[in-house]
């Protein structure tokens, strides 16, 4: 009676349920993990802090935990990849936790996924030297804080859709991610759509859907 | 010297250049349209008011103009459609101009595209009765003002990615589209990414990319 | 001289005084609790942290404390319920503290009250399966963070008024509850009115007033 | 195909459909009005400007139009009133259009409703002299711009729930109604819930639901 | 070379220098206090935390420290009062620290000053019972959080100017004092001017200036 | 029944009633003016546009109208001045309408009042050359848009209290007066209190209260 | 007495006075222009609409008016250029009015200045093809709306300082220039400083100061 | 693979790479410092907390660390200064950390730089007594919190460009630096451009570029 998992989701949508741990007690996370184990359904636990992780691993000892991404996945191994490739690009090193969350989510949802880090626009040659890799992807996630300018630059160079993720990294007038969020929504290059601040999960999920194998 | 069109865009990205008319004088729109005609490259003119339209049609008399969508397309006929289907869904009648812009852009970028209007969550049976149509689409654009709740509801029902477009429709605390924008960014159903307020062009473009034929 | 309780409130309005503990020292809470005990008037202490609780229980040892709801009630037992039923609905598990505060306040103000948790719109079947329970209530409190979309969906299904409570749960662009607050104020289904972010007390109070027995 | 009226609403909820005219063309309003006439279902048209009104009256010549409230109602006469009384209170003369919309909506939804105007807190004796009228109402709508302080003052004096409506009236730092909206959400007197800025329709609807006859 | 006190201020303006401690290290506060002692000029230290206080008292052992107000004054005794009376009114107990800072500042700047606490508008009889005290003051400081409605109510009842101080007390949509700040700026009763959130110092200073003895 | 003038105000507070015309129809302004004439009570009409003025003058033909200040006063002549002097200072020529409103209101409320225009901080010598005039005033109103820096500079030079009025003059990031409003609230010179954006009436009223003759 | 021009400015700072016309009446602009003519001091009139221009030209018939930049300069010819070159770069055609204002101001303040238009990041090759021109400038002004990403890209490529000017061009979530303003303040490439939205004057002035001839 | 330093920056722009430590783990800072040491390229580490510093010094033991500025520089000694002088001015003692960061960055980028502290506008004589020092600088950085008024006052007195840095110092309505940021963007004195809140690094960098020796 503290949670009513959406067990129908995989049948309905083809993607596993996910449990957002922030705002839940460790105890609640443990109760939910136990229910997941009983049911046997693939599940992701996002934004898990140390307390959540301990409680989840107590119930699902073989779950895979990634500390940088704050993600717990069960079962621990992603399914065999299908569909196109997802490429995750991070503007700076500080964007790594969010980028890694997107990367792992895309893999656990069944895609091949790669990661490129620290190729922000202050040194443009870094992203320009990766045009081939960018153009080989079916969906690109671009993670950036501060000015949030990288997704627009990438979108101007490729045919694939770009999912932009603003991060809460930056000086005061970044307003905890508001500045890059607005930049991305206002991209003057078309082909950019935006998810919530620091929401690597949402970006990885969306990219996995875009790169899904085409039916028939 | 007032404009430097991105003529390389089609070669680089596979999608035509677009000219955002708001903030340009009618005269400038006419000069650009003449350059387009000379070059012979497929081009869309978005947010065109009466003055822009007149100047564009003077230079490109056979261009197609849609008054509701405020769009001018040249050449007038979309290419033969390829790839998957794009479905555009509008929560209310007031969202029609933006929805129609998305619809036409998706078609002019080479997709089959359909439109469903006035199926907001106040009367939930309206969207629930269209599950089959929703599930047949490869990309779904959902346009909504006020509470902006429809994209999340749709995303919870389908496997395809949802591109959400907030509109500037609503009472004062909608703050010209800010309220639905935030709702969409915070969708508790994954599978939603967001474009700018009233940006039907961006949504149609993104959906066309998602539903593009898979190479190979 | 640090507080001047509104002892006249019950006579004037029929509902007990409440003491908002946040921003008060534990010592002040204790002084007020002692005054309450002397006067013998039913009182609620909201947003009480561990220090407040200790000081209040020292003065009113038989008071009832609910840790999840951060509420202390004295006398400990609610009055015999009258009027209609209040139903409290929480979109997610993370909304439980606020929902529980609303539930207990409604009971301590004299109503029958029930609670339903984790029925957000990402899995719509969860709320749709409870239509009978929703339609039996005279007032419904809906608590939600993130997109805040649930109150509008519920309001579209029932005749009773919906009191919506935004919570501060969610990613960055939820802006500590601003996003669901705006969603709820912009509900496209009429029959929704909104209280402050995380204000379970205010929602429970309002619902108790709405479901009060009709005089005469 | 431009609108899909929620004809099921009255059966489902007991209240008529409403058409929000802002953002619709006059022509669209006329098409909808014709559909309403054919169907024969009680309907309200809100926020109707001169163009909308003309088109609606062409289709529904006996509809009732109130210019101050910008409301068109069909059929023109409200139903026989049932349930408790709704009292609408406006802080200033400038709040009259919104207050009058609330008043008429409450009547067309089946309640007895009265109006009191220009009793803001700058001259407190004005509202204090009406305590009897305030205490006789089952639901009170309080409309105020600027500081938005009146709803809290009223809520502190009565047992009935107060629905607060901020208006966009005031100097620059009222920010088109944001200031009174926040005041009302932060009312230190419990018993206040808030609807959108200038949303007299929503307030009147909510008040009508609260004052509805209790079944059984 | 870390500070250049405005020693000329008393000569120029008739009021002592004040040192805002927040954002300074304890060590810097100590260095400044030593300079003050050497110079022998009356000085107030505002927003002093435990570290600041310790360092200041080491340099000025006879300084007066008020923990609730977070104020250190040197010399410890206020001057003999002149001019009119300042009355400080706090809406709730939680507003006490700010109200007390205003009270003490007014006294250290040479006025007679009194304090009334917990007379918010939720129980209007509390403020109405103090009309005589309100009308005897030459300047009134009103401190309030949440809805910030009290200053406007007071201003409507008296001839003296009201200095309003918003506090950062309240639920989420108080936005750390923004809500009462806007309320106060929008007061529909004239005779209210506003200082910064939680700025008891500024309010006490302003009130002391207003109530200063009239020259000649 | 459209207005309930606060006729008791002069008796209660010593200052006349004022009618805020914005948001009222010309017809309503005329009805109110007629009531004023009948009652014979001194009244100010603020923010009056051409339509309001015509209607007011029809009812009160001898009223005094100032087009720059948008003010109508009746009776046309201010009372004989008492108390101290009010000085109104405008940072730029564009602030003149607001400054003039403050000037006239102070006079109609019974004070001697003077005006200094275009002495902003970009050319500091302009304000520094007026130190004597500044120091002779009992209350100073400083009106400024853009950076809003002038009130703090003035407050640092004088003993009298400064009432600061932000205006909606400036480039985009002035956000219609928000920027100078915040500057003024954050004045690092104490002795500044702030009224609403463009609210010359409120500033003139407050200054008149401060400079009122001291009783006894 | 409506204006007090800062005639001392040229002596003090080496740059001419400027008159911001917005918010002034045409009549006031004319009075000021007459004073300018009498005094014979070089002056710029910014943000001049048709009415202002007419009044200024009546007083200063040989003044130079540029309609796109909304600028009037007197005397009409800029001084002989000294110092380094200023380069003004506009991201899109819609940014032309602001860019042109910066260009002309830099020239009238004594610099050589050039303009490049429509080289936004959506087609990156456009700006990359101008590296030589960028690197020859001593100060670069970059004007951009929407995502505001161009200044950061330019700053990453050159040694000269970049003055960034956000424009109010773009879809709803550009919030009248707020989005590019924040982007520019958050530039992840150092070497960017920002002026107000649409403030071409400020940018041209700043660039002229930076590129001024080095004394000695 | 966690970082891709912009080693090309010095060649391309003439200024060293900088590493923003906030949001990076200490371990990452150490890895980057080791790479810097290997490469041998001048590098600044900004916003370094104790953990970062320890890790950086482990890899670069002779690096220079300034605790107030939170800066680590390697190699420890700045290059021989060239070009003009940079003057850094701080309004208050609380602004010292940011001012000192600007000072050191300007020196490590090759300029002569000086610092003046606590000369805010509340005591105007303090800044006016330094006119000679101000007028000798080729670029001036002005750091201020609260009202942020000092940069505009300075700009009105000198010919050199002013780089303004808002700080997050102040009462609630300073909104963590938003208030001085807006003040500075709205400076009514031209010659002010603004960097991010608390961004001493950006200001020092920009000033160093402005005061760079003129080529040729
Ligand atoms: N003021 C209002 N507040 C909330 N919902 C409204 C309001 N006015 C109309 N509506 C609802 O919004 C829907 C109208 O949107 P539309 O389909 O565009 O006409 C109807 O279902 C109405 O019930
Ligand atoms: N959540 C709440 N929302 C609105 N008012 C509240 C809330 N909690 C307490 N109050 C009221 O605020 C007042 C408490 O403020 P205080 O006097 O500081 O204890 C009481 O009169 C309560 O009725
Ligand atoms: N709705 C839109 N959203 C994003 N970019 C757009 C939109 N419309 C046009 N654009 C792009 O903005 C650029 C037009 O800006 P401009 O150079 O001023 O015409 C083109 O490169 C378009 O691809
Ligand atoms: N609460 C306050 N509001 C406004 N100014 C203040 C406040 N507290 C101190 N000050 C002023 O701010 C200056 C202190 O800043 P600082 O130089 O950093 O100590 C002094 O000149 C005080 O007069
Ligand atoms: Mg990097
Ligand atoms: Mg509809
Ligand atoms: Mg859940
Ligand atoms: Mg009134
Ligand atoms: Mg209280
Ligand atoms: Mg001027
Ligand atoms: Mg372009
Ligand atoms: Mg100081």
JSON list of N, CA and C in Angstrom, two decimals, chain B residues 118-149:
[
{"chain": "B", "resi": 118, "resn": "UNK", "atom": "N", "xyz": [-8.59, 18.13, -30.38]},
{"chain": "B", "resi": 118, "resn": "UNK", "atom": "CA", "xyz": [-9.55, 18.33, -29.28]},
{"chain": "B", "resi": 118, "resn": "UNK", "atom": "C", "xyz": [-9.82, 17.05, -28.50]},
{"chain": "B", "resi": 119, "resn": "UNK", "atom": "N", "xyz": [-8.77, 16.43, -28.03]},
{"chain": "B", "resi": 119, "resn": "UNK", "atom": "CA", "xyz": [-8.91, 15.19, -27.28]},
{"chain": "B", "resi": 119, "resn": "UNK", "atom": "C", "xyz": [-8.20, 15.33, -25.92]},
{"chain": "B", "resi": 120, "resn": "UNK", "atom": "N", "xyz": [-8.36, 16.50, -25.31]},
{"chain": "B", "resi": 120, "resn": "UNK", "atom": "CA", "xyz": [-7.68, 16.79, -24.03]},
{"chain": "B", "resi": 120, "resn": "UNK", "atom": "C", "xyz": [-8.17, 15.93, -22.89]},
{"chain": "B", "resi": 121, "resn": "UNK", "atom": "N", "xyz": [-7.46, 15.98, -21.75]},
{"chain": "B", "resi": 121, "resn": "UNK", "atom": "CA", "xyz": [-7.70, 15.04, -20.67]},
{"chain": "B", "resi": 121, "resn": "UNK", "atom": "C", "xyz": [-8.96, 15.35, -19.87]},
{"chain": "B", "resi": 122, "resn": "UNK", "atom": "N", "xyz": [-9.59, 16.52, -20.09]},
{"chain": "B", "resi": 122, "resn": "UNK", "atom": "CA", "xyz": [-10.82, 16.81, -19.36]},
{"chain": "B", "resi": 122, "resn": "UNK", "atom": "C", "xyz": [-11.90, 15.77, -19.68]},
{"chain": "B", "resi": 123, "resn": "UNK", "atom": "N", "xyz": [-11.84, 15.20, -20.88]},
{"chain": "B", "resi": 123, "resn": "UNK", "atom": "CA", "xyz": [-12.75, 14.12, -21.28]},
{"chain": "B", "resi": 123, "resn": "UNK", "atom": "C", "xyz": [-11.89, 12.98, -21.80]},
{"chain": "B", "resi": 124, "resn": "UNK", "atom": "N", "xyz": [-11.43, 12.14, -20.89]},
{"chain": "B", "resi": 124, "resn": "UNK", "atom": "CA", "xyz": [-10.37, 11.19, -21.17]},
{"chain": "B", "resi": 124, "resn": "UNK", "atom": "C", "xyz": [-10.74, 10.14, -22.21]},
{"chain": "B", "resi": 125, "resn": "UNK", "atom": "N", "xyz": [-12.06, 9.86, -22.31]},
{"chain": "B", "resi": 125, "resn": "UNK", "atom": "CA", "xyz": [-12.52, 8.84, -23.26]},
{"chain": "B", "resi": 125, "resn": "UNK", "atom": "C", "xyz": [-12.12, 9.20, -24.69]},
{"chain": "B", "resi": 126, "resn": "UNK", "atom": "N", "xyz": [-11.94, 10.49, -24.97]},
{"chain": "B", "resi": 126, "resn": "UNK", "atom": "CA", "xyz": [-11.64, 10.90, -26.34]},
{"chain": "B", "resi": 126, "resn": "UNK", "atom": "C", "xyz": [-10.28, 10.38, -26.80]},
{"chain": "B", "resi": 127, "resn": "UNK", "atom": "N", "xyz": [-9.27, 10.47, -25.93]},
{"chain": "B", "resi": 127, "resn": "UNK", "atom": "CA", "xyz": [-7.96, 9.96, -26.35]},
{"chain": "B", "resi": 127, "resn": "UNK", "atom": "C", "xyz": [-7.91, 8.44, -26.21]},
{"chain": "B", "resi": 128, "resn": "UNK", "atom": "N", "xyz": [-8.61, 7.89, -25.22]},
{"chain": "B", "resi": 128, "resn": "UNK", "atom": "CA", "xyz": [-8.57, 6.43, -25.03]},
{"chain": "B", "resi": 128, "resn": "UNK", "atom": "C", "xyz": [-9.22, 5.70, -26.21]},
{"chain": "B", "resi": 129, "resn": "UNK", "atom": "N", "xyz": [-10.15, 6.35, -26.88]},
{"chain": "B", "resi": 129, "resn": "UNK", "atom": "CA", "xyz": [-10.82, 5.70, -28.02]},
{"chain": "B", "resi": 129, "resn": "UNK", "atom": "C", "xyz": [-9.92, 5.66, -29.26]},
{"chain": "B", "resi": 130, "resn": "UNK", "atom": "N", "xyz": [-8.74, 6.26, -29.18]},
{"chain": "B", "resi": 130, "resn": "UNK", "atom": "CA", "xyz": [-7.85, 6.32, -30.35]},
{"chain": "B", "resi": 130, "resn": "UNK", "atom": "C", "xyz": [-6.55, 5.54, -30.13]},
{"chain": "B", "resi": 131, "resn": "UNK", "atom": "N", "xyz": [-6.58, 4.58, -29.25]},
{"chain": "B", "resi": 131, "resn": "UNK", "atom": "CA", "xyz": [-5.36, 3.85, -28.93]},
{"chain": "B", "resi": 131, "resn": "UNK", "atom": "C", "xyz": [-4.74, 3.21, -30.17]},
{"chain": "B", "resi": 132, "resn": "UNK", "atom": "N", "xyz": [-5.55, 2.66, -31.05]},
{"chain": "B", "resi": 132, "resn": "UNK", "atom": "CA", "xyz": [-5.00, 1.97, -32.23]},
{"chain": "B", "resi": 132, "resn": "UNK", "atom": "C", "xyz": [-4.23, 2.94, -33.12]},
{"chain": "B", "resi": 133, "resn": "UNK", "atom": "N", "xyz": [-4.84, 4.09, -33.35]},
{"chain": "B", "resi": 133, "resn": "UNK", "atom": "CA", "xyz": [-4.18, 5.09, -34.19]},
{"chain": "B", "resi": 133, "resn": "UNK", "atom": "C", "xyz": [-2.88, 5.57, -33.53]},
{"chain": "B", "resi": 134, "resn": "UNK", "atom": "N", "xyz": [-2.90, 5.76, -32.23]},
{"chain": "B", "resi": 134, "resn": "UNK", "atom": "CA", "xyz": [-1.70, 6.19, -31.51]},
{"chain": "B", "resi": 134, "resn": "UNK", "atom": "C", "xyz": [-0.59, 5.14, -31.64]},
{"chain": "B", "resi": 135, "resn": "UNK", "atom": "N", "xyz": [-0.98, 3.87, -31.53]},
{"chain": "B", "resi": 135, "resn": "UNK", "atom": "CA", "xyz": [0.03, 2.81, -31.51]},
{"chain": "B", "resi": 135, "resn": "UNK", "atom": "C", "xyz": [0.56, 2.47, -32.89]},
{"chain": "B", "resi": 136, "resn": "UNK", "atom": "N", "xyz": [-0.09, 3.00, -33.93]},
{"chain": "B", "resi": 136, "resn": "UNK", "atom": "CA", "xyz": [0.39, 2.75, -35.29]},
{"chain": "B", "resi": 136, "resn": "UNK", "atom": "C", "xyz": [1.46, 3.77, -35.73]},
{"chain": "B", "resi": 137, "resn": "UNK", "atom": "N", "xyz": [1.64, 4.81, -34.96]},
{"chain": "B", "resi": 137, "resn": "UNK", "atom": "CA", "xyz": [2.57, 5.87, -35.37]},
{"chain": "B", "resi": 137, "resn": "UNK", "atom": "C", "xyz": [4.00, 5.56, -34.95]},
{"chain": "B", "resi": 138, "resn": "UNK", "atom": "N", "xyz": [4.97, 6.04, -35.74]},
{"chain": "B", "resi": 138, "resn": "UNK", "atom": "CA", "xyz": [6.37, 5.85, -35.34]},
{"chain": "B", "resi": 138, "resn": "UNK", "atom": "C", "xyz": [6.85, 7.04, -34.51]},
{"chain": "B", "resi": 139, "resn": "UNK", "atom": "N", "xyz": [6.22, 8.17, -34.65]},
{"chain": "B", "resi": 139, "resn": "UNK", "atom": "CA", "xyz": [6.52, 9.34, -33.81]},
{"chain": "B", "resi": 139, "resn": "UNK", "atom": "C", "xyz": [5.23, 10.09, -33.61]},
{"chain": "B", "resi": 140, "resn": "UNK", "atom": "N", "xyz": [5.02, 10.58, -32.37]},
{"chain": "B", "resi": 140, "resn": "UNK", "atom": "CA", "xyz": [3.78, 11.29, -32.05]},
{"chain": "B", "resi": 140, "resn": "UNK", "atom": "C", "xyz": [4.13, 12.69, -31.56]},
{"chain": "B", "resi": 141, "resn": "UNK", "atom": "N", "xyz": [3.49, 13.68, -32.16]},
{"chain": "B", "resi": 141, "resn": "UNK", "atom": "CA", "xyz": [3.61, 15.06, -31.68]},
{"chain": "B", "resi": 141, "resn": "UNK", "atom": "C", "xyz": [2.35, 15.37, -30.89]},
{"chain": "B", "resi": 142, "resn": "UNK", "atom": "N", "xyz": [2.49, 15.83, -29.64]},
{"chain": "B", "resi": 142, "resn": "UNK", "atom": "CA", "xyz": [1.31, 16.21, -28.86]},
{"chain": "B", "resi": 142, "resn": "UNK", "atom": "C", "xyz": [1.40, 17.69, -28.51]},
{"chain": "B", "resi": 143, "resn": "UNK", "atom": "N", "xyz": [0.38, 18.43, -28.92]},
{"chain": "B", "resi": 143, "resn": "UNK", "atom": "CA", "xyz": [0.34, 19.88, -28.76]},
{"chain": "B", "resi": 143, "resn": "UNK", "atom": "C", "xyz": [-0.71, 20.22, -27.71]},
{"chain": "B", "resi": 144, "resn": "UNK", "atom": "N", "xyz": [-0.32, 20.98, -26.69]},
{"chain": "B", "resi": 144, "resn": "UNK", "atom": "CA", "xyz": [-1.29, 21.32, -25.64]},
{"chain": "B", "resi": 144, "resn": "UNK", "atom": "C", "xyz": [-0.90, 22.60, -24.95]},
{"chain": "B", "resi": 145, "resn": "UNK", "atom": "N", "xyz": [-1.94, 23.37, -24.54]},
{"chain": "B", "resi": 145, "resn": "UNK", "atom": "CA", "xyz": [-1.72, 24.57, -23.73]},
{"chain": "B", "resi": 145, "resn": "UNK", "atom": "C", "xyz": [-2.19, 24.30, -22.32]},
{"chain": "B", "resi": 146, "resn": "UNK", "atom": "N", "xyz": [-2.58, 25.33, -21.62]},
{"chain": "B", "resi": 146, "resn": "UNK", "atom": "CA", "xyz": [-3.11, 25.22, -20.24]},
{"chain": "B", "resi": 146, "resn": "UNK", "atom": "C", "xyz": [-2.26, 24.28, -19.40]},
{"chain": "B", "resi": 147, "resn": "UNK", "atom": "N", "xyz": [-2.82, 23.17, -18.95]},
{"chain": "B", "resi": 147, "resn": "UNK", "atom": "CA", "xyz": [-2.07, 22.28, -18.05]},
{"chain": "B", "resi": 147, "resn": "UNK", "atom": "C", "xyz": [-1.03, 21.43, -18.76]},
{"chain": "B", "resi": 148, "resn": "UNK", "atom": "N", "xyz": [-1.08, 21.32, -20.06]},
{"chain": "B", "resi": 148, "resn": "UNK", "atom": "CA", "xyz": [-0.07, 20.57, -20.80]},
{"chain": "B", "resi": 148, "resn": "UNK", "atom": "C", "xyz": [0.02, 19.11, -20.39]},
{"chain": "B", "resi": 149, "resn": "UNK", "atom": "N", "xyz": [-1.08, 18.54, -19.92]},
{"chain": "B", "resi": 149, "resn": "UNK", "atom": "CA", "xyz": [-1.02, 17.19, -19.35]},
{"chain": "B", "resi": 149, "resn": "UNK", "atom": "C", "xyz": [-1.13, 16.08, -20.39]}
]
